[in-house]
Short mmCIF file of C-alpha atoms in Angstrom, two decimals:
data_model
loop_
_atom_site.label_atom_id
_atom_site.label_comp_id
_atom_site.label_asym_id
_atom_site.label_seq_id
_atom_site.Cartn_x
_atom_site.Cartn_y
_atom_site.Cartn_z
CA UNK Z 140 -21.35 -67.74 91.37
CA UNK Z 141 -22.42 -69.77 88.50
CA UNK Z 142 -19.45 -71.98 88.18
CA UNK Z 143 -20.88 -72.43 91.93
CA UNK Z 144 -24.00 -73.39 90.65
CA UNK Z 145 -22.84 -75.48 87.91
CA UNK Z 146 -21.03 -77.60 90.57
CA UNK Z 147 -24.04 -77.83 93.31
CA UNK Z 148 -25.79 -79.07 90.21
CA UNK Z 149 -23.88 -81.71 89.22
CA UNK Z 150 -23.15 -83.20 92.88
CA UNK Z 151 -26.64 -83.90 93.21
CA UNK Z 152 -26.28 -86.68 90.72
CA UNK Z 153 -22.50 -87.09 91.02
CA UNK Z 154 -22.08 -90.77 90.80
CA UNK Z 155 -23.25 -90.63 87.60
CA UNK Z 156 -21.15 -88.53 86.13
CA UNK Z 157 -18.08 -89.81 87.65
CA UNK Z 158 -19.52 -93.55 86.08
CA UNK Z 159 -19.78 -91.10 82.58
CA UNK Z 160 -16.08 -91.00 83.19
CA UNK Z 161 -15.50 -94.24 83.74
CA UNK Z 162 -17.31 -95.48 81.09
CA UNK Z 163 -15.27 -92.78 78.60
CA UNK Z 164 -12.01 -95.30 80.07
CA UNK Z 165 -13.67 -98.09 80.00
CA UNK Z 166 -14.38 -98.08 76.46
CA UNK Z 167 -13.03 -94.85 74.77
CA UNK Z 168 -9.25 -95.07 73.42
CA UNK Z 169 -6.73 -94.38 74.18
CA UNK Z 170 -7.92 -96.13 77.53
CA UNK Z 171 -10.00 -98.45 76.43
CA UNK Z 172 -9.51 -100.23 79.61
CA UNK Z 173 -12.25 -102.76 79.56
CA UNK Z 174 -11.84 -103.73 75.56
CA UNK Z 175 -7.88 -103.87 76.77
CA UNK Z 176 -8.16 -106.10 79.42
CA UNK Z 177 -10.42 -108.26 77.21
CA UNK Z 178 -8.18 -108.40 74.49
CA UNK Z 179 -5.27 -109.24 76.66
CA UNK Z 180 -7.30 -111.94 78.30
CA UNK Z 181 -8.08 -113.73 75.10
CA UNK Z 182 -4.31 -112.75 73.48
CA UNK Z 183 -6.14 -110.47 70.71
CA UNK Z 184 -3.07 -107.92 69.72
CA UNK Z 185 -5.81 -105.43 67.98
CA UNK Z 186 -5.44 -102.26 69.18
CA UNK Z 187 -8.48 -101.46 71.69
CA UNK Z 188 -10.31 -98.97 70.97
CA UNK Z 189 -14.50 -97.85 70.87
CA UNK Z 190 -14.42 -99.72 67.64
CA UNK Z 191 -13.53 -102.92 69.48
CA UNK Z 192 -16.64 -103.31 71.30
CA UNK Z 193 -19.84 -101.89 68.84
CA UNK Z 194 -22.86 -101.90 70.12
CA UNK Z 195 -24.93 -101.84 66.44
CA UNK Z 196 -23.49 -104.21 64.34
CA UNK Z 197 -24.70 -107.46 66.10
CA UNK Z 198 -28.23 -106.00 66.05
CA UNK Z 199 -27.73 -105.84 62.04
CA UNK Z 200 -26.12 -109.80 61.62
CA UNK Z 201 -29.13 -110.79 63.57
CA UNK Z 202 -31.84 -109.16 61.54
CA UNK Z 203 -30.00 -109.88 58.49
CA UNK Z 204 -29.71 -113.05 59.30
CA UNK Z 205 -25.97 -113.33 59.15
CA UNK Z 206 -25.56 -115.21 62.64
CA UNK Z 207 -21.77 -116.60 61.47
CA UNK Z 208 -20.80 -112.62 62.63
CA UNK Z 209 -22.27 -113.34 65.98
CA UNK Z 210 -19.33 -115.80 66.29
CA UNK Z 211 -16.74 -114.08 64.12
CA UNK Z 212 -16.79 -111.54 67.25
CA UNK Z 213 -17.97 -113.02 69.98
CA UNK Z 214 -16.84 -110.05 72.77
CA UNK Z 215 -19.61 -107.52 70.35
CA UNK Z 216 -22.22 -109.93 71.15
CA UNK Z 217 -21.06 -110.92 74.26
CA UNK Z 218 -21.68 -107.31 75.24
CA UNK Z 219 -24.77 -106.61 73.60
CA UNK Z 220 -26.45 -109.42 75.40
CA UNK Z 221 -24.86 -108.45 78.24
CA UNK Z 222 -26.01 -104.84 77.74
CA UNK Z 223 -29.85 -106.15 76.93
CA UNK Z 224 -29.92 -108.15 80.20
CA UNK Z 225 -29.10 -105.65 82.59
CA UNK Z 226 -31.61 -103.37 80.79
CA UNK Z 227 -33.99 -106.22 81.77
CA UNK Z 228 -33.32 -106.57 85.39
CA UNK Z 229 -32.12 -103.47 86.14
CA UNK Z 230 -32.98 -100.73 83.59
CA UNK Z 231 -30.76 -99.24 80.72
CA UNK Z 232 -28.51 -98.34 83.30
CA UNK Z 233 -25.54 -99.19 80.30
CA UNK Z 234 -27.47 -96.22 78.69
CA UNK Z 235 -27.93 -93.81 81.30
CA UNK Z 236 -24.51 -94.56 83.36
CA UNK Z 237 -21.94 -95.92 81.17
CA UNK Z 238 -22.43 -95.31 77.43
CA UNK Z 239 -19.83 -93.08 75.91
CA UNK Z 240 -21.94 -91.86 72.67
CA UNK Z 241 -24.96 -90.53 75.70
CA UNK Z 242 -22.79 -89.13 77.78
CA UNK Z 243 -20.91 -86.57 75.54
CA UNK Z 244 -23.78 -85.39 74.15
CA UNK Z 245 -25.69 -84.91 77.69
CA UNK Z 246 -22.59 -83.17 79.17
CA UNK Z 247 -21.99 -80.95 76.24
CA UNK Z 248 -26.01 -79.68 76.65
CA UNK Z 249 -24.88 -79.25 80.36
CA UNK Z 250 -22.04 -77.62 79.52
CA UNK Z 251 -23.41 -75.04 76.58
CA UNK Z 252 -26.10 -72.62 77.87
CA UNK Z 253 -28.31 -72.26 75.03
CA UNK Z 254 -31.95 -71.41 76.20
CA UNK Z 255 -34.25 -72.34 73.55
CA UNK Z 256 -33.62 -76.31 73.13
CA UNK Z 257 -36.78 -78.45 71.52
CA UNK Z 258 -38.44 -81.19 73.42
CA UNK Z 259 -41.17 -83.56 72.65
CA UNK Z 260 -43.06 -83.36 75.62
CA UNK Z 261 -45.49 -86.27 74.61
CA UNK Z 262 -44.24 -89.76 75.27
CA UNK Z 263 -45.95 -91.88 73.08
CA UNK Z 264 -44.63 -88.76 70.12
CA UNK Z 265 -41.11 -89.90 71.09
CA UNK Z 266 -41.22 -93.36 71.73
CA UNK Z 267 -43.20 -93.83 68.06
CA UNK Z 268 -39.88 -91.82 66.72
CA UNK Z 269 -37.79 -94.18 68.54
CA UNK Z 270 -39.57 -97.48 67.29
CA UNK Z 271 -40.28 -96.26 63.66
CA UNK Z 272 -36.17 -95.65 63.49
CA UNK Z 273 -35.89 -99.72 65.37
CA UNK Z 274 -38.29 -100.77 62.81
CA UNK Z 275 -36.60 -99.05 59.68
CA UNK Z 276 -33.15 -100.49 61.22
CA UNK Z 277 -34.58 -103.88 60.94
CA UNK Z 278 -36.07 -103.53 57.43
CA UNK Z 279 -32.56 -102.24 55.92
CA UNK Z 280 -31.23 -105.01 57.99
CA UNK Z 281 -33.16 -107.92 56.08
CA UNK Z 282 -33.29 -106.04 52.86
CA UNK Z 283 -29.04 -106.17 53.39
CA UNK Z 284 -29.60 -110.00 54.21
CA UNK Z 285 -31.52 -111.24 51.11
CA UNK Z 286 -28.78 -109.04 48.76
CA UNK Z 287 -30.70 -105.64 47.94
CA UNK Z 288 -28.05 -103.77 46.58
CA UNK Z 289 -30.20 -100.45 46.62
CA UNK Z 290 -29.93 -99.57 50.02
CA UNK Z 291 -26.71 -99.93 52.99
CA UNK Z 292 -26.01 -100.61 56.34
CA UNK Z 293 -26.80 -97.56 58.19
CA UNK Z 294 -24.71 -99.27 61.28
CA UNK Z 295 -20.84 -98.41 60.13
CA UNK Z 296 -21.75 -95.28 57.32
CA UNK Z 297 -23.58 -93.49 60.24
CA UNK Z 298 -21.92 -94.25 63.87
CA UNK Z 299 -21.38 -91.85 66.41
CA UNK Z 300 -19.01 -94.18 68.23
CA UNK Z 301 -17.02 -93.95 65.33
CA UNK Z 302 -17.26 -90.10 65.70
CA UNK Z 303 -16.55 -89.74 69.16
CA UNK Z 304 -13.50 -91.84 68.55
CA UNK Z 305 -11.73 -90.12 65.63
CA UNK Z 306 -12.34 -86.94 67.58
CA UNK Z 307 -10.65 -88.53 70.39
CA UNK Z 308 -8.01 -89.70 68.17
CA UNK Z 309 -7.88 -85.94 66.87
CA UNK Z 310 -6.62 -85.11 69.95
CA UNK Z 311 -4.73 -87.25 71.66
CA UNK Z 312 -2.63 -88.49 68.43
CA UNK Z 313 -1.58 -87.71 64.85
CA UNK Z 314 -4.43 -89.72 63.16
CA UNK Z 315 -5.99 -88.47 60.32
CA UNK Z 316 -9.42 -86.62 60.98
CA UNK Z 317 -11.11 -88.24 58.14
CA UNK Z 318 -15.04 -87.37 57.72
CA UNK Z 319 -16.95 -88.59 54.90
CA UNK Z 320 -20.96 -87.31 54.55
CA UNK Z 321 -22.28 -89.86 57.13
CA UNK Z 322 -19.86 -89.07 59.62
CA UNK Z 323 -20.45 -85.01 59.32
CA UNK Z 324 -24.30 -85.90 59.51
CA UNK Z 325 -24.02 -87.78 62.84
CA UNK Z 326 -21.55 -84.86 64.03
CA UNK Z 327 -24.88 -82.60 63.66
CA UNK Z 328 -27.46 -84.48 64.71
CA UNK Z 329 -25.37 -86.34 67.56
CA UNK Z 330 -23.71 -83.28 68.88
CA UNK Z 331 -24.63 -80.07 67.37
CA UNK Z 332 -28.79 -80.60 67.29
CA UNK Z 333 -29.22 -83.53 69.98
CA UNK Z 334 -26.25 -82.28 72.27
CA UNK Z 335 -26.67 -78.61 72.09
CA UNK Z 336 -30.09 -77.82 70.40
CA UNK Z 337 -32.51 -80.28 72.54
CA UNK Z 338 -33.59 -80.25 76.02
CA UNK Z 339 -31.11 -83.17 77.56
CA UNK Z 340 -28.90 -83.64 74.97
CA UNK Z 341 -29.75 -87.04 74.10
CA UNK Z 342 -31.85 -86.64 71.18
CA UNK Z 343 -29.40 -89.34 69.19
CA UNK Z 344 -30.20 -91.84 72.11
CA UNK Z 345 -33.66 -91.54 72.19
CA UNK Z 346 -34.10 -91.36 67.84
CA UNK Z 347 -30.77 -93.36 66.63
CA UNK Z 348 -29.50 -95.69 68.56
CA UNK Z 349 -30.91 -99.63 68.24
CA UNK Z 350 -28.97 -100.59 71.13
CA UNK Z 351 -31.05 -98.03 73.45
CA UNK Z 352 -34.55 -98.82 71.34
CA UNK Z 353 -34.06 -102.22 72.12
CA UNK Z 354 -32.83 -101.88 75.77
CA UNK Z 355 -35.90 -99.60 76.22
CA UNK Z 356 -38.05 -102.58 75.33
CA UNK Z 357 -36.04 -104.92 77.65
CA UNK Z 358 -36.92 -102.55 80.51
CA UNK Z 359 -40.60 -102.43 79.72
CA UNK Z 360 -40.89 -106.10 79.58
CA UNK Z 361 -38.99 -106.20 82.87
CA UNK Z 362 -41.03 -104.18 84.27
CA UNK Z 363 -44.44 -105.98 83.00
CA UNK Z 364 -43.08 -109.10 84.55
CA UNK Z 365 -42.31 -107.22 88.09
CA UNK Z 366 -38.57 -108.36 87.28
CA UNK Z 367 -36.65 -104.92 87.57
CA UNK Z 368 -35.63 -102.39 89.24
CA UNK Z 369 -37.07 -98.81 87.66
CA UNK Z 370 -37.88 -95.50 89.34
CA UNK Z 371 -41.65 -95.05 90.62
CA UNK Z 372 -43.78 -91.69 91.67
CA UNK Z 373 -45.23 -90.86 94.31
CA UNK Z 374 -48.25 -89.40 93.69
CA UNK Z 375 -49.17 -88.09 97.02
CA UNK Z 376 -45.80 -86.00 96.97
CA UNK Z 377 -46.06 -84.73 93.64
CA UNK Z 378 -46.68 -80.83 93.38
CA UNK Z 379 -46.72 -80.60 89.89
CA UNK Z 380 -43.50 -78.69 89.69
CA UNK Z 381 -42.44 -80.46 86.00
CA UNK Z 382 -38.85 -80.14 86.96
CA UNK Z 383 -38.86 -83.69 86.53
CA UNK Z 384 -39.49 -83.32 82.97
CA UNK Z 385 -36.72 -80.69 82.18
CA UNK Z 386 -34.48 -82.91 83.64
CA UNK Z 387 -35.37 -85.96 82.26
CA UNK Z 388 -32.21 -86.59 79.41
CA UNK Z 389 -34.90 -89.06 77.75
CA UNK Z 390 -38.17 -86.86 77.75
CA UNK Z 391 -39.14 -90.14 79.60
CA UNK Z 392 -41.70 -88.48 81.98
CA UNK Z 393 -45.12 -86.82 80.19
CA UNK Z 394 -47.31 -84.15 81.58
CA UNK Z 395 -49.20 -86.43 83.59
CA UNK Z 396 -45.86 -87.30 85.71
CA UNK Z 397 -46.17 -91.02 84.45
CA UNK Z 398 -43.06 -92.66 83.18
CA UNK Z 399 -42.65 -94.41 79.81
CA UNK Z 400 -40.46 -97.52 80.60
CA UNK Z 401 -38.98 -97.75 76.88
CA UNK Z 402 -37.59 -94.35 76.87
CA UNK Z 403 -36.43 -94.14 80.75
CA UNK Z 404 -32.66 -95.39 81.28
CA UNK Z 405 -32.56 -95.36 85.11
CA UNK Z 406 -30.27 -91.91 85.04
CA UNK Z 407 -32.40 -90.80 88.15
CA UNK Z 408 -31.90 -87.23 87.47
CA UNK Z 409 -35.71 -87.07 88.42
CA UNK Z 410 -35.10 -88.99 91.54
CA UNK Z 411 -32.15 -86.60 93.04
CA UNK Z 412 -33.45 -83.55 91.37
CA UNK Z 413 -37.26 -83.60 92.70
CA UNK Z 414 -37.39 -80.84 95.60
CA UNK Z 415 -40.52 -83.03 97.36
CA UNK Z 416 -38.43 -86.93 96.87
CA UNK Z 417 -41.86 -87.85 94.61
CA UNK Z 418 -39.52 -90.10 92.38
CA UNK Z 419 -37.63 -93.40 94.35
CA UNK Z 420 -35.78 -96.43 92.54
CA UNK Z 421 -38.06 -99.54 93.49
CA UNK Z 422 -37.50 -102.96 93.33
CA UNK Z 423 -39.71 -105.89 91.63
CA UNK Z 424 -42.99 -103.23 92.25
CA UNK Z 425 -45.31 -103.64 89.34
CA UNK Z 426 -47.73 -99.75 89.41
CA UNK Q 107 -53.16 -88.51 69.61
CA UNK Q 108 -53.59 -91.69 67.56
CA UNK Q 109 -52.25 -90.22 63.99
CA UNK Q 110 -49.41 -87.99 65.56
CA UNK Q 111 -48.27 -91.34 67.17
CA UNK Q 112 -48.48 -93.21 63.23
CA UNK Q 113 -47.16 -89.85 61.41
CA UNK Q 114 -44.24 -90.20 64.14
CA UNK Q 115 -43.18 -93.72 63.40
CA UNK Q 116 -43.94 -93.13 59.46
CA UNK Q 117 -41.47 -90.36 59.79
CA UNK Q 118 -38.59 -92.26 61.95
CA UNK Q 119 -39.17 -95.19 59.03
CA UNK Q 120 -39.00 -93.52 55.83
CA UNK Q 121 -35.86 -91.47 56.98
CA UNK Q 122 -34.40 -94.33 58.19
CA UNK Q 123 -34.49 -96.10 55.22
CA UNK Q 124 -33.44 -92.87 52.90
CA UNK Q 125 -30.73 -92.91 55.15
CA UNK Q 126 -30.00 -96.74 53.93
CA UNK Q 127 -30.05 -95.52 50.54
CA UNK Q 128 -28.06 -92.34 50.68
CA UNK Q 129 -25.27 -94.46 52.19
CA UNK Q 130 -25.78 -97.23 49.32
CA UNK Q 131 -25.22 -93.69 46.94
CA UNK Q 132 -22.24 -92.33 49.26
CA UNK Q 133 -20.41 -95.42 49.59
CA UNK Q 134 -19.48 -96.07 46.22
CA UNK Q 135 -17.12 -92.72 45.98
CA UNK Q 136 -16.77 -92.32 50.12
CA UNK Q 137 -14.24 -94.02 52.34
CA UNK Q 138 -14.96 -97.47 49.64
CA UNK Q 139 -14.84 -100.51 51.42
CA UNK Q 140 -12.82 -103.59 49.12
CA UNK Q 141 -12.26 -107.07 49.34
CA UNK Q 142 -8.75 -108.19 48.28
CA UNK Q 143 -7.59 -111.83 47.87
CA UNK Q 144 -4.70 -113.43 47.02
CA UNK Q 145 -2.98 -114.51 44.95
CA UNK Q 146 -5.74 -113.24 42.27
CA UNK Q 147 -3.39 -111.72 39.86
CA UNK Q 148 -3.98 -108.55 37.73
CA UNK Q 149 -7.58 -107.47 38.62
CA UNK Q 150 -8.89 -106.15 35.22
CA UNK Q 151 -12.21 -106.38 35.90
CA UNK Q 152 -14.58 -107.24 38.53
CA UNK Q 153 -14.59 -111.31 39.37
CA UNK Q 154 -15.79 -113.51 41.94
CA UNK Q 155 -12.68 -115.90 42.77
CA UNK Q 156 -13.95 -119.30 44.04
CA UNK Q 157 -11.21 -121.20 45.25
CA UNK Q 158 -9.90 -121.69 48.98
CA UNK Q 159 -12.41 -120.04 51.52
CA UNK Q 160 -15.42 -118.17 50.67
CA UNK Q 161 -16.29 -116.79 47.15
CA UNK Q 162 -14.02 -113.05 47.33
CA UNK Q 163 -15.60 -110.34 44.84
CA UNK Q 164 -12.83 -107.91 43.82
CA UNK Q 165 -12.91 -105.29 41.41
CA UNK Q 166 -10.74 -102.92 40.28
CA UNK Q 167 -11.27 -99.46 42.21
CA UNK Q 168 -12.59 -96.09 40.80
CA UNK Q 169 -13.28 -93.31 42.96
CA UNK Q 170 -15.18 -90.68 41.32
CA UNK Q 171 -14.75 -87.01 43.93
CA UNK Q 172 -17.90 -85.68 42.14
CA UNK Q 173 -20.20 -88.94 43.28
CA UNK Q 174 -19.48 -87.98 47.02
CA UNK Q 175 -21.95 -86.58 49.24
CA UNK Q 176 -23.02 -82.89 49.11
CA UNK Q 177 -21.21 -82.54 52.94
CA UNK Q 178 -18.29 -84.11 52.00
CA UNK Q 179 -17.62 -82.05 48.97
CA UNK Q 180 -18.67 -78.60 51.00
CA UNK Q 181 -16.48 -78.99 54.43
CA UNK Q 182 -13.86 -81.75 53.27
CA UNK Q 183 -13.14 -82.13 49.99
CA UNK Q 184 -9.00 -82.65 49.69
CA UNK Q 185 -9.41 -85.92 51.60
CA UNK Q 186 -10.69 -89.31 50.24
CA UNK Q 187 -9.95 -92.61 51.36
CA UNK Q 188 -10.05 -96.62 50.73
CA UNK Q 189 -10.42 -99.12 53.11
CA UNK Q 190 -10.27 -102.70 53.58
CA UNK Q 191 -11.42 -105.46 56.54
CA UNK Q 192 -11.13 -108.62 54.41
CA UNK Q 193 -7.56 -110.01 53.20
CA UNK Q 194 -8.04 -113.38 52.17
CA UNK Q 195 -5.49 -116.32 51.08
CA UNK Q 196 -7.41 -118.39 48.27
CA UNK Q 197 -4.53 -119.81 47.64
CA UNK Q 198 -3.26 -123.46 48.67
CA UNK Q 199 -0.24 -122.37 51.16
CA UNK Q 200 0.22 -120.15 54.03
CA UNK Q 201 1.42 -116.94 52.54
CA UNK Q 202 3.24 -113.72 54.45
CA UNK Q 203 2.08 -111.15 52.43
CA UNK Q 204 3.74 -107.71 51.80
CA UNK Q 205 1.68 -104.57 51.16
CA UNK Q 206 2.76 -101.66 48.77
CA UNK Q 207 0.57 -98.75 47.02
CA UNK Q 208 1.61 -97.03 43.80
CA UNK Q 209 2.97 -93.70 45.02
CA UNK Q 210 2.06 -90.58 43.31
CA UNK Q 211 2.57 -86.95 44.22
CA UNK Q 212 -0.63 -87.25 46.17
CA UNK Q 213 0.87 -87.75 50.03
CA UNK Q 214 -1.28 -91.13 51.30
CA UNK Q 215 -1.14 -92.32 54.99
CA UNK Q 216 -1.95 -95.53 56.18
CA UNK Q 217 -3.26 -96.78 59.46
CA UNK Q 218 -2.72 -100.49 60.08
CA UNK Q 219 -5.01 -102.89 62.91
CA UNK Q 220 -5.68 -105.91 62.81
CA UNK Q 221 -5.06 -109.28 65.13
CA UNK Q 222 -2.17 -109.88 63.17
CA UNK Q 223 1.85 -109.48 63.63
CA UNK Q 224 2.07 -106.50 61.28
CA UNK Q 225 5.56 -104.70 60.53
CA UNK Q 226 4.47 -101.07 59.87
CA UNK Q 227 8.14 -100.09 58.55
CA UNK Q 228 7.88 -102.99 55.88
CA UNK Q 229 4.56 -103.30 55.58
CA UNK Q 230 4.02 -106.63 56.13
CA UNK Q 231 2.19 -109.02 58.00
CA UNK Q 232 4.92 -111.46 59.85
CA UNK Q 233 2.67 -114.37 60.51
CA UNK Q 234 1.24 -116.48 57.23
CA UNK Q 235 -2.18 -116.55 56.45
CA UNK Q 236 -3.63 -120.07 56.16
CA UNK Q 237 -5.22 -121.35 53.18
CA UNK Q 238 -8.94 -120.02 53.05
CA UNK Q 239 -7.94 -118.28 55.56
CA UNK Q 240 -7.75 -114.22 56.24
CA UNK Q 241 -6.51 -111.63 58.46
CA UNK Q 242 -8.31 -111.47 61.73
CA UNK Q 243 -10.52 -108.38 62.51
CA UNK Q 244 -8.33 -106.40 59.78
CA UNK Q 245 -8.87 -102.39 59.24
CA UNK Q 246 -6.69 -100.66 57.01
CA UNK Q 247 -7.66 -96.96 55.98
CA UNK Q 248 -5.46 -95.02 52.95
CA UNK Q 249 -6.04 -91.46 53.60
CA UNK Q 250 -5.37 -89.77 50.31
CA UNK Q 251 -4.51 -86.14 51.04
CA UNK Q 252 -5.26 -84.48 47.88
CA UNK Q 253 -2.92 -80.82 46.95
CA UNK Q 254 -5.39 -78.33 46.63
CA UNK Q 255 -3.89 -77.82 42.60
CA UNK Q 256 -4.85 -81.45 42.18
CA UNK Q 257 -8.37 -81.34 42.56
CA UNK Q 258 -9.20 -79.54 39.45
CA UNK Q 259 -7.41 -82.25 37.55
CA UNK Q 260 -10.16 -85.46 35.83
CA UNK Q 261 -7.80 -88.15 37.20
CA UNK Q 262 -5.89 -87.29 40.09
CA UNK Q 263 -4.85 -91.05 41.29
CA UNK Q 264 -4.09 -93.63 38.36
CA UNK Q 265 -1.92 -96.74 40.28
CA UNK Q 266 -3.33 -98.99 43.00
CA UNK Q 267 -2.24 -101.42 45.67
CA UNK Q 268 0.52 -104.54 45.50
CA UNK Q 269 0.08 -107.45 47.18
CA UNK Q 270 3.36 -109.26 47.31
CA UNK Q 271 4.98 -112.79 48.86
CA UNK Q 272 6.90 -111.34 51.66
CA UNK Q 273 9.42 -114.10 51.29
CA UNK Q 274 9.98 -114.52 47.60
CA UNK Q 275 8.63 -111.27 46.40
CA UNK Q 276 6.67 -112.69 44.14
CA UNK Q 277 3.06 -110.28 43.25
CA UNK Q 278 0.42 -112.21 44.06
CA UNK Q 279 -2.29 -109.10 43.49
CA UNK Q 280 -2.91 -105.85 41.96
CA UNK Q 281 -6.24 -104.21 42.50
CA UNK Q 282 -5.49 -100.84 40.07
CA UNK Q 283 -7.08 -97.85 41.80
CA UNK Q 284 -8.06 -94.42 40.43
CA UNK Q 285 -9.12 -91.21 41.97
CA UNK Q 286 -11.43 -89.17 39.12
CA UNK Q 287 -13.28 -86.57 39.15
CA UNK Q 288 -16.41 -87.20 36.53
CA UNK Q 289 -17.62 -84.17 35.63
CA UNK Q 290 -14.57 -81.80 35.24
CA UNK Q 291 -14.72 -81.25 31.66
CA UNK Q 292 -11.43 -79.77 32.00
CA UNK Q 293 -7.75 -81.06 32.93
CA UNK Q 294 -6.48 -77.85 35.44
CA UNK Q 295 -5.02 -74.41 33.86
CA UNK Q 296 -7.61 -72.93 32.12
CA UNK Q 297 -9.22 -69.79 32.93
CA UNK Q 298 -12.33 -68.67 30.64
#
């Protein structure tokens, strides 16, 4: 009856989880079908995998002001941009629909019934976590730029994408699982605290990842200019219910019902999940 | 509201930047990252080499166990590693260049990518690297799977990694490498 459950759940948003899955062979080794057809496109013989396409690095050579990077690997910044412009028209829907990193975490809080899981139910709380990390990112950043030798990149020592994919590799070949102290720190926070311990599993989105931060603030300037496409609420239909906000992956929506732009990725849990239809995607609407 | 929101971001900052100096700490005895060039000859010491291509720093390599992280040494101790993006010819021909690490008892494994014909059975990369040039987006990892026996010992690697002319086998580089363990005041087989 549960596994029952479980299932009517999930096909209430089903598209996307099947996009979680095709973003896992999209970008995820041994599939890596997008970074694959890339690299054969452009006659690049290095082995596709997660690695091939990061979404952190370019954030670092442009803070640090190392822009030659930008054109050492053109397909990481190609992507990035890409990433930040569809946040900008349409909402982090990279984020919420596609990301790899997101959607392990998410499904494994889906997947593990734990019932006491921390949330931060106040908005501006979380977004000031989420732009205090951006802001740190960018100080190490410049600090790594004019030669500081005190302090490191924080992109490479600690990357979940780099997790997800020896873990991957774990499995599916004879790689060795090698995990130095970064590497067993994102394993806790990523998966163990933000995947099983917090209410929507994406506690590493929301506090660690620059890509999201900055796509967050894409999607609120969007949506200042009226350029986007974003969910909206419908006052009049609202009952107060708040199941909207223990769905919300993101913590996105506040007691009030009102939606903070730089934390919601489009995922429209809210939208499929609200029993009176209060929550509808909306097109170049400014509230 | 208005100091939750400033403790918040004051929080996120700080431990953002600890974490950019725990990984300054971690990296020196974690996973090291290295910069090889060749031909550079014996590396004895560290040196900038200025000739074709950028300024390479290399240094002669020493791992110290007891520098590593405190989760490292608790759930994964027996395994270290090296690793290197940035093979560079500062030399003034294309060179093929043929890889080889000292062997010990210690069983290392290597794992190879880059946008380069590599043969993994010879270890070497088939197509020459220009002058300045390097090896395009290069990662090779040495996993160095330590015996349990050996970790009790103060130096546990002593030998380090050959860079030869694939076609004349002449050694272009050696960047000595060693695997210690600082504060073992003891070398293995004692017991009170």
């Amino acid at each position: 009856m549960r596994l029952i459950n479980a299932f009517k759940k999930l096909s209430i948003n089903k598209w996307r989880y099947i996009f979680w899955i095709i973003g896992l062979i999209m970008f995820v080794a041994p599939f890596a079908l997008l970074t694959r057809l890339i690299y054969f496109t452009i006659g690049n013989i290095y082995p596709p995998d997660l690695h091939g396409i990061c979404f952190r690095m370019p954030f670092e050579w442009i803070f640090s002001g190392r822009i030659f990077y930008l054109f050492q690997y053109p397909i990481m910044f190609g992507t990035v941009i890409l990433a930040l412009i569809i946040a900008f028209v349409l909402g982090p829907i990279f984020c919420g629909w596609l990301c790899p990193v997101g959607a392990v975490s998410e499904a494994l809080s889906r997947i593990i019934p734990f019932p006491y899981r921390l949330r931060i139910k106040d908005t501006s709380i979380t977004r000031s976590l989420r732009y205090g990390f951006l802001a740190g990112w960018i100080v190490i950043s410049l600090l790594i730029g004019l030669g500081y030798i005190g302090i490191s990149s924080i992109c490479c020592r600690y990357c979940a994408s780099s997790v997800l994919q020896s873990l991957v590799d774990a499995i599916s070949s004879s790689t060795v699982l090698y995990w130095h102290s970064g590497s067993i720190i994102v394993l806790i926070f990523w998966l163990i605290i933000g995947g099983v311990f917090t209410v929507g599993g994406r506690a590493w989105c929301i506090m660690f990842c620059p890509l999201g931060a900055m796509s967050g603030l894409f999607h609120s300037l969007g949506a200042k200019l009226g350029f986007y496409r974003t969910i909206r609420r419908n006052n009049v239909k609202c009952n107060n219910c708040d199941i909207c906000m223990k769905v919300c992956p993101m913590w996105a929506i506040d007691s009030n019902k009102s939606i903070d732009r730089t934390l919601c990725i489009n995922c429209k849990e809210c939208v499929k999940r609200c029993p009176n239809n209060a929550f509808t995607m909306v097109w170049r609407e400014i509230n | 509201m208005r100091y939750k929101v400033i403790i918040g971001f004051m929080v996120a900052f700080l431990l953002t930047i600890y974490s950019g100096a725990y990984s300054a700490e971690i990296r020196k005895s974690e996973i090291v990252h290295f910069w090889v060039a060749v031909p550079a000859g014996n590396i004895t010491h560290e040196k900038i080499i200025r000739d074709a291509g950028p300024p390479i720093r290399v240094t002669p390599l020493i791992i110290d166990l007891d520098g590593r992280g405190f989760l490292k040494k608790l759930l994964q101790p027996n395994i270290e590693a090296i690793s290197t993006h940035w093979i560079y010819n500062v030399g003034k021909r294309p060179i093929n260049i043929r890889l080889e690490l000292i062997e010990s008892d210690i069983p290392i494994v290597w794992e190879v990518k880059a946008n380069w014909p590599y043969n993994s059975s010879t270890r070497t990369f088939t197509a020459p690297i220009p002058p300045g040039g390097r090896i395009d987006l290069l990662s090779i990892d040495w996993y160095f799977i330590i015996p349990e026996y050996y970790m009790d010992e103060k130096i546990i690697y002593d030998g380090g990694l050959l860079i030869y002319d694939a076609n004349s086998n002449e050694l272009l580089t050696f960047i000595p490498i060693m695997i210690i363990r600082s504060y073992h005041s003891y070398i293995g087989g004692e017991c009170c």
